[in-house]
CSV table of N, CA and C and ligand atoms in Angstrom, one decimal:
chain,number,residue,atom,x,y,z
A,155,MET,N,1.1,-1.3,0.0
A,155,MET,CA,-0.1,0.0,0.0
A,155,MET,C,0.8,1.0,0.0
A,156,LYS,N,0.4,2.4,-0.8
A,156,LYS,CA,1.2,3.6,-1.2
A,156,LYS,C,1.1,4.4,0.3
A,157,LYS,N,2.2,5.1,0.7
A,157,LYS,CA,1.7,6.1,1.6
A,157,LYS,C,1.8,7.3,1.4
A,158,ILE,N,1.2,8.5,1.8
A,158,ILE,CA,1.0,9.6,1.8
A,158,ILE,C,1.2,10.2,3.3
A,159,LEU,N,1.9,11.1,3.5
A,159,LEU,CA,2.4,12.2,4.8
A,159,LEU,C,1.8,13.4,4.4
A,160,VAL,N,1.3,13.9,5.3
A,160,VAL,CA,0.4,15.1,5.4
A,160,VAL,C,1.5,15.7,6.2
A,161,ILE,N,1.6,16.9,6.1
A,161,ILE,CA,2.6,18.3,7.0
A,161,ILE,C,1.7,19.3,7.5
A,162,HIS,N,1.0,19.6,8.4
A,162,HIS,CA,0.4,21.2,8.4
A,162,HIS,C,1.6,21.8,9.6
A,163,GLY,N,1.6,23.0,8.9
A,163,GLY,CA,2.8,23.8,9.5
A,163,GLY,C,2.5,24.7,10.5
A,164,PRO,N,3.0,25.7,11.1
A,164,PRO,CA,2.5,26.2,12.1
A,164,PRO,C,1.4,26.8,12.1
A,165,ASN,N,0.7,27.2,13.3
A,165,ASN,CA,-0.6,27.7,13.8
A,165,ASN,C,-1.9,27.5,12.7
A,166,LEU,N,-1.5,26.2,12.0
A,166,LEU,CA,-2.8,25.3,11.5
A,166,LEU,C,-3.5,24.6,12.2
A,167,ASN,N,-3.2,24.2,14.0
A,167,ASN,CA,-3.7,23.9,15.0
A,167,ASN,C,-5.3,24.8,14.8
A,168,LEU,N,-4.8,26.0,14.9
A,168,LEU,CA,-5.5,26.8,15.3
A,168,LEU,C,-6.7,27.1,14.1
A,169,LEU,N,-7.0,26.5,13.1
A,169,LEU,CA,-7.8,27.0,12.2
A,169,LEU,C,-9.0,26.5,13.1
A,170,GLY,N,-10.2,27.6,12.4
A,170,GLY,CA,-11.6,27.0,13.0
A,170,GLY,C,-11.6,28.6,14.0
A,171,GLN,N,-10.5,29.4,14.4
A,171,GLN,CA,-10.1,30.1,15.5
A,171,GLN,C,-9.8,31.3,14.9
A,172,ARG,N,-8.9,30.8,13.9
A,172,ARG,CA,-7.6,31.9,13.3
A,172,ARG,C,-8.0,32.6,12.4
A,173,GLU,N,-8.3,33.9,12.1
A,173,GLU,CA,-8.5,34.5,11.2
A,173,GLU,C,-9.7,34.0,10.1
A,174,PRO,N,-10.7,33.5,10.9
A,174,PRO,CA,-11.9,32.9,9.7
A,174,PRO,C,-12.0,33.6,8.7
A,175,GLU,N,-12.3,34.8,8.6
A,175,GLU,CA,-12.5,35.6,7.0
A,175,GLU,C,-11.7,35.1,6.2
A,176,VAL,N,-10.3,34.9,6.8
A,176,VAL,CA,-9.0,34.5,5.6
A,176,VAL,C,-9.2,32.8,5.7
A,177,TYR,N,-9.4,31.6,6.6
A,177,TYR,CA,-8.9,30.5,6.4
A,177,TYR,C,-10.2,29.9,6.6
A,178,GLY,N,-11.3,30.5,6.6
A,178,GLY,CA,-13.0,29.9,6.6
A,178,GLY,C,-12.9,29.1,8.5
A,179,ARG,N,-14.0,28.3,8.6
A,179,ARG,CA,-14.3,27.9,10.1
A,179,ARG,C,-14.0,26.3,10.1
A,180,VAL,N,-13.1,26.1,9.2
A,180,VAL,CA,-13.1,24.5,9.4
A,180,VAL,C,-11.8,24.4,10.4
A,181,THR,N,-12.1,23.3,10.8
A,181,THR,CA,-10.8,23.1,12.2
A,181,THR,C,-9.8,22.2,11.1
A,182,LEU,N,-8.8,22.0,11.9
A,182,LEU,CA,-7.6,20.9,11.7
A,182,LEU,C,-8.0,19.2,11.5
A,183,ALA,N,-9.0,19.6,12.2
A,183,ALA,CA,-9.5,17.9,13.0
A,183,ALA,C,-10.4,18.0,11.6
A,184,GLY,N,-11.1,18.8,11.4
A,184,GLY,CA,-12.2,18.7,9.9
A,184,GLY,C,-11.5,18.4,8.8
A,185,VAL,N,-10.2,18.9,8.7
A,185,VAL,CA,-9.5,19.0,7.4
A,185,VAL,C,-9.4,17.3,7.3
A,186,ASP,N,-8.4,16.6,8.7
A,186,ASP,CA,-8.2,15.6,8.7
A,186,ASP,C,-8.8,14.2,9.0
A,187,ARG,N,-10.2,14.9,8.9
A,187,ARG,CA,-11.0,13.5,8.3
A,187,ARG,C,-11.4,13.6,7.0
A,188,LEU,N,-11.3,14.7,6.8
A,188,LEU,CA,-11.6,14.6,5.2
A,188,LEU,C,-10.6,13.9,4.5
A,189,LEU,N,-9.1,14.0,4.8
A,189,LEU,CA,-8.2,13.6,4.5
A,189,LEU,C,-8.3,11.9,4.4
A,190,LYS,N,-8.4,11.4,5.8
A,190,LYS,CA,-8.8,10.1,5.9
A,190,LYS,C,-9.8,9.3,5.5
A,191,LYS,N,-10.8,10.5,5.2
A,191,LYS,CA,-11.8,9.3,4.2
A,191,LYS,C,-11.4,9.6,2.8
A,192,LEU,N,-10.6,10.3,2.4
A,192,LEU,CA,-10.0,10.5,0.8
A,192,LEU,C,-9.2,9.2,0.6
A,193,ALA,N,-8.4,9.0,1.7
A,193,ALA,CA,-7.4,7.8,2.0
A,193,ALA,C,-7.8,6.7,2.1
A,194,GLN,N,-8.7,6.4,2.6
A,194,GLN,CA,-9.5,5.4,2.7
A,194,GLN,C,-10.2,5.0,1.4
A,195,ALA,N,-10.8,5.6,1.1
A,195,ALA,CA,-11.9,5.5,-0.6
A,195,ALA,C,-10.6,5.1,-1.4
A,196,HIS,N,-9.3,5.5,-1.3
A,196,HIS,CA,-8.2,5.4,-2.6
A,196,HIS,C,-7.4,4.2,-2.1
A,197,GLY,N,-7.5,3.5,-0.9
A,197,GLY,CA,-6.6,2.7,-0.4
A,197,GLY,C,-5.0,2.9,-0.4
A,198,ILE,N,-5.3,4.2,0.0
A,198,ILE,CA,-4.1,4.9,0.2
A,198,ILE,C,-4.2,4.8,2.0
A,199,SER,N,-2.0,4.4,2.6
A,199,SER,CA,-2.1,4.7,4.0
A,199,SER,C,-1.7,5.8,4.1
A,200,LEU,N,-2.1,6.5,5.4
A,200,LEU,CA,-2.0,8.0,5.6
A,200,LEU,C,-1.6,8.5,7.1
A,201,GLU,N,-0.5,9.3,6.8
A,201,GLU,CA,0.2,9.7,8.3
A,201,GLU,C,0.2,11.5,8.4
A,202,ILE,N,-0.1,11.6,9.5
A,202,ILE,CA,-0.6,13.5,9.2
A,202,ILE,C,0.4,13.8,10.6
A,203,PHE,N,1.0,14.8,10.1
A,203,PHE,CA,2.0,15.7,11.1
A,203,PHE,C,1.5,17.1,11.3
A,204,GLN,N,1.4,17.6,12.8
A,204,GLN,CA,1.4,19.2,12.7
A,204,GLN,C,2.7,19.6,13.5
A,205,SER,N,3.3,20.5,13.2
A,205,SER,CA,4.1,21.3,14.0
A,205,SER,C,4.6,22.1,13.6
A,206,ASP,N,4.5,23.3,15.1
A,206,ASP,CA,5.2,25.0,14.6
A,206,ASP,C,6.3,25.1,14.8
A,207,HIS,N,7.1,23.9,14.7
A,207,HIS,CA,8.9,24.2,14.8
A,207,HIS,C,9.2,23.6,13.7
A,208,GLU,N,10.5,24.6,13.0
A,208,GLU,CA,10.6,24.3,11.5
A,208,GLU,C,11.6,23.1,11.5
A,209,GLY,N,12.4,22.9,12.3
A,209,GLY,CA,13.2,21.7,12.5
A,209,GLY,C,12.7,20.4,13.0
A,210,GLU,N,11.1,20.2,13.6
A,210,GLU,CA,10.7,19.3,13.6
A,210,GLU,C,10.5,18.9,12.3
A,211,ILE,N,9.4,20.0,11.7
A,211,ILE,CA,9.5,19.7,10.1
A,211,ILE,C,10.6,19.2,9.4
A,212,VAL,N,11.6,19.9,9.2
A,212,VAL,CA,12.6,19.3,8.6
A,212,VAL,C,13.1,18.0,9.1
A,213,SER,N,13.0,17.3,10.4
A,213,SER,CA,13.5,16.1,10.6
A,213,SER,C,12.6,15.2,10.1
A,214,LYS,N,11.0,15.6,10.1
A,214,LYS,CA,10.0,14.4,9.7
A,214,LYS,C,10.1,14.6,8.4
A,215,ILE,N,10.3,15.2,7.2
A,215,ILE,CA,10.5,15.3,6.0
A,215,ILE,C,11.7,14.3,6.1
A,216,GLY,N,13.1,14.4,6.3
A,216,GLY,CA,14.3,13.7,6.5
A,216,GLY,C,13.8,12.4,6.7
A,217,ALA,N,13.0,11.8,7.6
A,217,ALA,CA,13.0,10.7,8.1
A,217,ALA,C,12.0,10.0,6.7
A,218,SER,N,11.1,10.7,6.2
A,218,SER,CA,9.9,10.2,5.3
A,218,SER,C,10.4,9.7,4.0
A,219,ARG,N,11.9,9.6,3.9
A,219,ARG,CA,12.8,9.3,2.7
A,219,ARG,C,12.4,7.5,3.0
A,220,GLN,N,12.6,7.1,4.3
A,220,GLN,CA,12.5,5.6,4.3
A,220,GLN,C,10.5,5.2,3.9
A,221,SER,N,10.1,6.0,4.6
A,221,SER,CA,8.6,5.6,4.8
A,221,SER,C,7.3,6.1,3.9
A,222,ALA,N,7.5,7.4,3.6
A,222,ALA,CA,6.2,7.5,2.7
A,222,ALA,C,6.5,8.0,1.0
A,223,ASP,N,5.8,7.6,0.5
A,223,ASP,CA,5.6,7.7,-1.3
A,223,ASP,C,5.7,9.0,-1.5
A,224,ALA,N,4.5,9.9,-1.1
A,224,ALA,CA,4.3,11.4,-1.5
A,224,ALA,C,4.1,12.4,-0.1
A,225,LEU,N,4.3,13.2,-0.4
A,225,LEU,CA,4.3,14.2,0.6
A,225,LEU,C,3.3,15.4,0.4
A,226,VAL,N,2.4,15.8,1.0
A,226,VAL,CA,1.1,16.9,1.5
A,226,VAL,C,2.1,17.8,1.9
A,227,ILE,N,2.4,18.9,1.7
A,227,ILE,CA,2.4,19.7,2.8
A,227,ILE,C,2.0,21.0,2.8
A,228,ASN,N,1.3,21.7,3.9
A,228,ASN,CA,0.9,23.3,4.2
A,228,ASN,C,2.3,23.6,5.0
A,229,PRO,N,3.2,24.7,4.3
A,229,PRO,CA,4.3,24.9,4.9
A,229,PRO,C,3.8,26.1,5.9
A,230,ALA,N,2.7,26.4,5.7
A,230,ALA,CA,2.3,27.6,6.4
A,230,ALA,C,3.2,29.0,6.4
A,231,ALA,N,3.4,29.8,7.5
A,231,ALA,CA,4.4,30.9,7.2
A,231,ALA,C,5.8,30.4,6.8
A,232,TYR,N,6.3,29.0,7.0
A,232,TYR,CA,7.6,28.9,6.4
A,232,TYR,C,7.7,28.5,5.2
A,233,THR,N,6.7,28.8,4.4
A,233,THR,CA,6.3,28.5,3.1
A,233,THR,C,7.5,30.0,2.6
A,234,HIS,N,6.9,30.9,3.5
A,234,HIS,CA,7.9,32.0,2.5
A,234,HIS,C,9.3,32.4,3.2
A,235,THR,N,9.6,31.6,4.3
A,235,THR,CA,10.9,31.9,4.6
A,235,THR,C,11.9,30.9,5.1
A,236,SER,N,11.3,29.3,4.7
A,236,SER,CA,12.3,28.4,5.3
A,236,SER,C,13.3,27.6,4.1
A,237,VAL,N,14.4,28.1,4.0
A,237,VAL,CA,15.8,27.3,3.0
A,237,VAL,C,15.3,26.1,3.6
A,238,ALA,N,15.4,25.9,4.8
A,238,ALA,CA,15.7,24.2,5.6
A,238,ALA,C,14.4,23.3,5.0
A,239,ILE,N,13.2,24.0,5.2
A,239,ILE,CA,12.4,23.0,4.5
A,239,ILE,C,12.7,22.8,3.1
A,240,ARG,N,12.3,23.5,2.4
A,240,ARG,CA,12.7,23.3,1.1
A,240,ARG,C,13.7,22.7,0.7
A,241,ASP,N,15.0,22.6,1.5
A,241,ASP,CA,16.4,21.9,1.0
A,241,ASP,C,16.3,20.4,1.7
A,242,ALA,N,15.3,20.4,2.6
A,242,ALA,CA,14.5,18.8,2.9
A,242,ALA,C,14.1,18.1,1.6
A,243,ILE,N,13.2,18.9,1.4
A,243,ILE,CA,12.2,18.2,0.3
A,243,ILE,C,12.8,17.8,-0.8
A,244,ALA,N,13.8,19.0,-1.5
A,244,ALA,CA,14.8,19.1,-2.6
A,244,ALA,C,15.8,17.1,-2.0
A,245,ALA,N,16.0,17.1,-0.9
A,245,ALA,CA,16.9,16.0,-0.5
A,245,ALA,C,16.1,14.5,-0.6
A,246,VAL,N,15.0,14.5,-0.1
A,246,VAL,CA,14.2,13.5,-0.2
A,246,VAL,C,13.9,12.9,-1.4
A,247,LYS,N,13.6,14.3,-2.2
A,247,LYS,CA,12.8,13.6,-3.5
A,247,LYS,C,11.8,13.2,-4.0
A,248,ILE,N,10.8,12.9,-2.6
A,248,ILE,CA,9.7,12.3,-2.5
A,248,ILE,C,8.5,13.5,-3.4
A,249,PRO,N,7.9,12.6,-4.7
A,249,PRO,CA,6.9,13.8,-5.1
A,249,PRO,C,6.1,14.6,-4.1
A,250,THR,N,6.0,15.8,-3.8
A,250,THR,CA,5.8,16.9,-3.2
A,250,THR,C,4.4,17.9,-3.6
A,251,VAL,N,3.3,17.8,-3.0
A,251,VAL,CA,2.3,18.8,-3.3
A,251,VAL,C,2.3,20.3,-2.3
A,252,GLU,N,2.3,21.0,-2.5
A,252,GLU,CA,2.3,22.6,-1.9
A,252,GLU,C,0.7,22.7,-1.6
A,253,VAL,N,0.4,22.4,-0.4
A,253,VAL,CA,-1.3,23.2,-0.6
A,253,VAL,C,-1.5,24.6,0.5
A,254,HIS,N,-2.3,25.2,0.3
A,254,HIS,CA,-2.5,26.6,1.3
A,254,HIS,C,-4.0,26.8,0.9
A,255,LEU,N,-4.8,27.2,2.0
A,255,LEU,CA,-6.2,27.1,2.2
A,255,LEU,C,-6.4,28.5,1.4
A,256,SER,N,-5.4,29.8,1.7
A,256,SER,CA,-6.1,30.9,1.2
A,256,SER,C,-5.0,30.8,-0.3
A,257,ASN,N,-5.6,32.2,-0.9
A,257,ASN,CA,-4.5,32.3,-2.5
A,257,ASN,C,-3.5,33.1,-1.9
A,258,ILE,N,-2.4,32.5,-1.5
A,258,ILE,CA,-1.3,33.2,-1.3
A,258,ILE,C,-0.9,34.4,-2.4
A,259,TYR,N,-1.5,34.7,-3.4
A,259,TYR,CA,-0.9,35.5,-4.7
A,259,TYR,C,-2.0,36.7,-4.5
A,260,ALA,N,-3.1,36.4,-4.0
A,260,ALA,CA,-3.7,37.5,-3.3
A,260,ALA,C,-3.8,38.5,-2.2
A,261,ARG,N,-2.4,37.8,-1.5
A,261,ARG,CA,-2.7,38.4,0.2
A,261,ARG,C,-1.6,39.6,-0.1
A,262,GLU,N,-1.0,39.6,1.1
A,262,GLU,CA,0.3,40.6,1.4
A,262,GLU,C,1.7,40.1,0.4
A,263,GLU,N,2.0,41.1,-0.1
A,263,GLU,CA,3.2,41.1,-1.3
A,263,GLU,C,4.1,39.9,-0.5
A,264,PHE,N,4.4,39.9,0.9
A,264,PHE,CA,5.1,38.8,1.3
A,264,PHE,C,5.3,37.4,1.4
A,265,ARG,N,3.6,37.5,1.3
A,265,ARG,CA,3.3,35.9,1.1
A,265,ARG,C,3.2,35.5,-0.4
A,266,HIS,N,3.7,36.5,-1.7
A,266,HIS,CA,3.5,35.9,-2.8
A,266,HIS,C,4.7,34.8,-3.5
A,267,ARG,N,5.6,35.2,-2.5
A,267,ARG,CA,6.9,33.9,-2.5
A,267,ARG,C,6.9,32.8,-2.3
A,268,SER,N,6.8,31.8,-2.5
A,268,SER,CA,6.8,30.4,-1.9
A,268,SER,C,8.2,30.1,-2.6
A,269,LEU,N,9.1,29.5,-1.2
A,269,LEU,CA,10.1,28.9,-1.0
A,269,LEU,C,10.2,27.8,-1.5
A,270,ILE,N,8.9,27.1,-1.4
A,270,ILE,CA,8.7,25.5,-1.5
A,270,ILE,C,8.3,25.2,-2.9
A,271,ALA,N,7.8,26.2,-3.5
A,271,ALA,CA,7.3,25.6,-5.1
A,271,ALA,C,8.3,25.2,-5.8
A,272,PRO,N,9.4,26.0,-6.1
A,272,PRO,CA,10.2,25.2,-7.0
A,272,PRO,C,10.9,23.7,-6.8
A,273,VAL,N,10.4,23.5,-5.6
A,273,VAL,CA,10.9,21.8,-5.5
A,273,VAL,C,9.8,20.9,-5.2
A,274,ALA,N,8.7,21.9,-5.1
A,274,ALA,CA,7.1,20.8,-5.5
A,274,ALA,C,7.0,20.2,-6.7
A,275,SER,N,6.3,19.5,-6.7
A,275,SER,CA,5.6,18.8,-8.2
A,275,SER,C,4.6,19.9,-8.5
A,276,GLY,N,3.7,20.6,-7.7
A,276,GLY,CA,2.7,21.6,-8.0
A,276,GLY,C,2.0,22.2,-6.5
A,277,GLN,N,1.5,23.3,-6.8
A,277,GLN,CA,0.5,23.8,-5.9
A,277,GLN,C,-0.5,24.2,-6.0
A,278,VAL,N,-1.4,24.0,-4.8
A,278,VAL,CA,-2.8,24.0,-4.6
A,278,VAL,C,-3.1,25.2,-3.6
A,279,SER,N,-3.6,26.7,-4.4
A,279,SER,CA,-3.9,27.6,-3.2
A,279,SER,C,-5.3,28.5,-3.4
A,280,GLY,N,-5.9,28.3,-2.3
A,280,GLY,CA,-7.1,29.5,-2.6
A,280,GLY,C,-8.2,29.1,-2.3
A,281,PHE,N,-8.5,27.4,-2.1
A,281,PHE,CA,-9.8,26.8,-2.2
A,281,PHE,C,-10.3,26.3,-0.6
A,282,GLY,N,-9.6,27.0,0.4
A,282,GLY,CA,-9.9,26.5,1.4
A,282,GLY,C,-9.7,24.7,1.9
A,283,GLU,N,-10.3,24.2,2.7
A,283,GLU,CA,-10.6,22.9,2.5
A,283,GLU,C,-10.1,22.0,1.4
A,284,ALA,N,-11.0,22.6,0.4
A,284,ALA,CA,-10.8,21.9,-1.1
A,284,ALA,C,-9.2,21.7,-1.4
A,285,SER,N,-8.6,23.0,-0.9
A,285,SER,CA,-7.1,22.7,-1.4
A,285,SER,C,-6.2,21.7,-1.2
A,286,TYR,N,-6.4,20.6,0.5
A,286,TYR,CA,-6.4,19.8,0.6
A,286,TYR,C,-6.8,18.6,-0.1
A,287,GLU,N,-7.8,18.4,-0.6
A,287,GLU,CA,-8.4,17.1,-1.3
A,287,GLU,C,-8.0,17.3,-2.5
A,288,LEU,N,-7.9,18.2,-3.3
A,288,LEU,CA,-7.2,18.3,-4.5
A,288,LEU,C,-5.6,18.0,-4.3
A,289,GLY,N,-4.7,18.6,-3.3
A,289,GLY,CA,-3.8,18.6,-3.0
A,289,GLY,C,-3.3,17.0,-3.2
A,290,PHE,N,-4.5,16.3,-2.3
A,290,PHE,CA,-4.1,14.9,-1.7
A,290,PHE,C,-4.6,13.9,-3.1
A,291,LEU,N,-5.5,14.7,-4.1
A,291,LEU,CA,-5.9,13.6,-5.4
A,291,LEU,C,-4.5,13.8,-6.2
A,292,ALA,N,-3.7,15.1,-6.4
A,292,ALA,CA,-2.9,15.0,-7.1
A,292,ALA,C,-1.5,14.4,-6.9
A,293,ALA,N,-1.3,14.5,-5.3
A,293,ALA,CA,-0.3,13.4,-5.1
A,293,ALA,C,-0.8,11.9,-5.4
A,294,ILE,N,-2.1,11.5,-5.0
A,294,ILE,CA,-2.2,10.0,-5.3
A,294,ILE,C,-1.9,10.2,-7.5
A,295,GLY,N,-2.3,11.3,-7.6
A,295,GLY,CA,-2.0,10.7,-9.2
A,295,GLY,C,-0.5,10.4,-9.7
A,296,LEU,N,0.5,11.8,-8.8
A,296,LEU,CA,1.7,11.4,-8.9
A,296,LEU,C,2.4,10.2,-8.7
A,297,LEU,N,1.8,9.4,-8.0
A,297,LEU,CA,2.1,7.9,-7.5
A,297,LEU,C,1.8,7.1,-8.3
A,298,ARG,N,0.1,7.1,-8.9
A,298,ARG,CA,0.3,6.6,-10.0
A,298,ARG,C,0.8,6.6,-11.5
A,299,SER,N,1.6,7.9,-11.8
A,299,SER,CA,2.3,8.2,-12.8
A,299,SER,C,3.8,8.0,-12.8
A,300,LYS,N,4.3,8.0,-11.2
A,300,LYS,CA,5.5,7.8,-10.9
A,300,LYS,C,5.8,6.7,-9.8
A,301,PRO,N,5.5,5.7,-10.0
A,301,PRO,CA,5.3,4.5,-9.0
A,301,PRO,C,6.6,4.4,-8.1
A,302,ARG,N,7.8,5.1,-8.7
A,302,ARG,CA,9.1,4.9,-8.2
A,302,ARG,C,9.3,6.3,-7.9
A,303,ARG,N,10.3,6.8,-6.6
A,303,ARG,CA,10.7,7.8,-6.1
A,303,ARG,C,11.4,8.3,-7.5
A,304,LYS,N,11.3,9.6,-7.8
A,304,LYS,CA,11.9,10.3,-8.5
A,304,LYS,C,13.8,10.0,-8.1
A,305,LYS,N,14.6,9.9,-9.1
A,305,LYS,CA,16.0,9.7,-8.8
A,305,LYS,C,16.8,11.0,-8.5
B,26,LIG,C1,-1.2,29.4,4.2
B,26,LIG,C2,-0.7,30.8,4.1
B,26,LIG,C3,0.5,31.3,4.6
B,26,LIG,O1,0.8,32.6,4.0
B,26,LIG,C4,0.1,31.5,6.6
B,26,LIG,O2,1.1,32.1,6.9
B,26,LIG,C5,-0.2,30.2,6.6
B,26,LIG,C6,-1.4,29.4,5.8
B,26,LIG,C7,-2.7,29.0,3.7
B,26,LIG,O3,-2.7,28.0,4.3
B,26,LIG,O4,-3.2,29.8,3.4
B,26,LIG,O5,-0.3,30.4,7.9
B,26,LIG,O6,-0.3,28.4,4.4
Protein backbone atom coordinates (compact mmCIF):
# COMPACT_ATOMS: atom_id res chain seq x y z
CA MET A 1 0.00 0.00 0.00
CA LYS A 2 1.33 3.44 -0.94
CA LYS A 3 1.74 5.94 1.84
CA ILE A 4 1.15 9.70 1.81
CA LEU A 5 2.49 11.92 4.56
CA VAL A 6 0.54 15.14 5.19
CA ILE A 7 2.35 17.91 7.05
CA HIS A 8 0.58 20.93 8.54
CA GLY A 9 2.88 23.79 9.50
CA PRO A 10 2.70 26.43 12.23
CA ASN A 11 -0.58 27.83 13.55
CA LEU A 12 -2.70 25.46 11.49
CA ASN A 13 -3.72 23.76 14.74
CA LEU A 14 -5.65 27.00 15.39
CA LEU A 15 -7.84 26.67 12.29
CA GLY A 16 -11.46 27.38 13.05
CA GLN A 17 -10.58 30.23 15.41
CA ARG A 18 -7.71 31.76 13.47
CA GLU A 19 -8.69 34.61 11.11
CA PRO A 20 -11.88 32.87 9.91
CA GLU A 21 -12.39 35.59 7.29
CA VAL A 22 -9.16 34.32 5.65
CA TYR A 23 -9.10 30.62 6.47
CA GLY A 24 -12.78 29.82 6.98
CA ARG A 25 -14.41 27.97 9.86
CA VAL A 26 -12.95 24.57 9.16
CA THR A 27 -10.88 23.06 11.97
CA LEU A 28 -7.71 21.03 11.55
CA ALA A 29 -9.61 18.00 12.88
CA GLY A 30 -12.15 18.59 10.08
CA VAL A 31 -9.38 18.72 7.46
CA ASP A 32 -7.86 15.54 8.86
CA ARG A 33 -11.25 13.76 8.77
CA LEU A 34 -11.58 14.66 5.09
CA LEU A 35 -8.07 13.36 4.37
CA LYS A 36 -8.74 10.10 6.22
CA LYS A 37 -11.92 9.52 4.18
CA LEU A 38 -10.07 10.19 0.94
CA ALA A 39 -7.20 7.91 1.91
CA GLN A 40 -9.59 5.11 2.77
CA ALA A 41 -11.54 5.53 -0.47
CA HIS A 42 -8.34 5.36 -2.53
CA GLY A 43 -6.59 2.60 -0.59
CA ILE A 44 -3.79 4.87 0.60
CA SER A 45 -2.03 4.67 3.93
CA LEU A 46 -2.01 8.12 5.58
CA GLU A 47 0.16 9.76 8.21
CA ILE A 48 -0.63 13.28 9.44
CA PHE A 49 1.84 15.49 11.27
CA GLN A 50 1.45 19.05 12.60
CA SER A 51 4.19 21.14 14.08
CA ASP A 52 4.86 24.79 14.84
CA HIS A 53 8.61 24.10 14.75
CA GLU A 54 10.69 24.35 11.62
CA GLY A 55 13.31 21.84 12.79
CA GLU A 56 10.66 19.24 13.61
CA ILE A 57 9.20 19.60 10.13
CA VAL A 58 12.66 19.28 8.59
CA SER A 59 13.34 16.11 10.62
CA LYS A 60 9.97 14.63 9.69
CA ILE A 61 10.62 15.20 5.99
CA GLY A 62 14.10 13.68 6.32
CA ALA A 63 12.69 10.58 8.03
CA SER A 64 9.95 10.24 5.39
CA ARG A 65 12.58 9.18 2.85
CA GLN A 66 12.25 5.71 4.32
CA SER A 67 8.54 5.68 4.95
CA ALA A 68 6.43 7.79 2.57
CA ASP A 69 5.79 7.67 -1.16
CA ALA A 70 4.41 11.21 -1.50
CA LEU A 71 4.16 14.32 0.60
CA VAL A 72 1.34 16.88 0.88
CA ILE A 73 2.50 19.91 2.81
CA ASN A 74 1.03 23.19 3.95
CA PRO A 75 4.20 24.84 5.23
CA ALA A 76 2.10 27.83 6.43
CA ALA A 77 4.33 30.84 7.27
CA TYR A 78 7.48 28.76 6.58
CA THR A 79 6.42 28.76 2.92
CA HIS A 80 7.84 32.23 2.65
CA THR A 81 10.95 31.87 4.81
CA SER A 82 12.27 28.34 5.12
CA VAL A 83 15.30 27.37 3.10
CA ALA A 84 15.64 24.40 5.49
CA ILE A 85 12.23 22.93 4.59
CA ARG A 86 12.87 23.54 0.90
CA ASP A 87 16.25 21.78 1.14
CA ALA A 88 14.70 18.83 3.02
CA ILE A 89 12.13 18.33 0.26
CA ALA A 90 14.84 18.62 -2.40
CA ALA A 91 16.99 16.12 -0.49
CA VAL A 92 14.39 13.37 -0.08
CA LYS A 93 13.09 13.66 -3.65
CA ILE A 94 9.64 12.44 -2.67
CA PRO A 95 6.90 13.78 -4.98
CA THR A 96 5.50 16.76 -3.08
CA VAL A 97 2.34 18.83 -3.39
CA GLU A 98 2.24 22.23 -1.67
CA VAL A 99 -1.18 23.35 -0.45
CA HIS A 100 -2.61 26.56 0.98
CA LEU A 101 -6.10 27.26 2.21
CA SER A 102 -5.92 30.90 1.13
CA ASN A 103 -4.81 32.27 -2.23
CA ILE A 104 -1.33 33.42 -1.24
CA TYR A 105 -1.03 35.49 -4.44
CA ALA A 106 -4.09 37.58 -3.55
CA ARG A 107 -2.70 38.53 -0.13
CA GLU A 108 0.20 40.62 1.22
CA GLU A 109 3.21 40.81 -1.04
CA PHE A 110 5.45 38.87 1.38
CA ARG A 111 3.18 35.85 0.82
CA HIS A 112 3.55 35.93 -2.96
CA ARG A 113 6.90 34.17 -2.88
CA SER A 114 7.03 30.50 -2.01
CA LEU A 115 10.48 29.03 -1.36
CA ILE A 116 8.84 25.60 -1.51
CA ALA A 117 7.15 25.83 -4.94
CA PRO A 118 10.34 25.26 -7.00
CA VAL A 119 10.97 21.90 -5.30
CA ALA A 120 7.32 20.78 -5.30
CA SER A 121 5.61 18.96 -8.15
CA GLY A 122 2.83 21.54 -7.95
CA GLN A 123 0.82 23.84 -5.74
CA VAL A 124 -2.87 24.24 -4.84
CA SER A 125 -3.75 27.59 -3.30
CA GLY A 126 -6.98 29.36 -2.48
CA PHE A 127 -9.70 26.73 -2.16
CA GLY A 128 -9.98 26.42 1.60
CA GLU A 129 -10.37 22.87 2.81
CA ALA A 130 -10.73 21.76 -0.82
CA SER A 131 -7.07 22.73 -1.41
CA TYR A 132 -6.15 19.73 0.75
CA GLU A 133 -8.58 17.49 -1.12
CA LEU A 134 -7.24 18.59 -4.52
CA GLY A 135 -3.66 18.36 -3.27
CA PHE A 136 -4.20 14.88 -1.90
CA LEU A 137 -5.75 13.72 -5.20
CA ALA A 138 -2.83 15.29 -7.06
CA ALA A 139 -0.41 13.35 -4.85
CA ILE A 140 -2.26 10.10 -5.63
CA GLY A 141 -1.98 11.00 -9.32
CA LEU A 142 1.78 11.47 -8.91
CA LEU A 143 2.07 8.05 -7.28
CA ARG A 144 0.24 6.49 -10.23
CA SER A 145 2.33 8.25 -12.86
CA LYS A 146 5.60 7.84 -10.93
CA PRO A 147 5.30 4.57 -9.06
CA ARG A 148 8.94 4.83 -8.03
CA ARG A 149 10.52 7.76 -6.28
CA LYS A 150 12.29 10.34 -8.41
CA LYS A 151 15.99 9.58 -8.77
C1 LIG B 1 -1.24 29.48 4.54
C2 LIG B 1 -0.79 30.81 3.93
C3 LIG B 1 0.45 31.34 4.63
O1 LIG B 1 0.85 32.58 4.05
C4 LIG B 1 0.16 31.57 6.09
O2 LIG B 1 1.33 31.99 6.77
C5 LIG B 1 -0.45 30.38 6.77
C6 LIG B 1 -1.44 29.59 6.04
C7 LIG B 1 -2.57 28.97 3.95
O3 LIG B 1 -2.89 27.80 4.14
O4 LIG B 1 -3.30 29.76 3.33
O5 LIG B 1 -0.21 30.14 7.95
O6 LIG B 1 -0.26 28.49 4.27
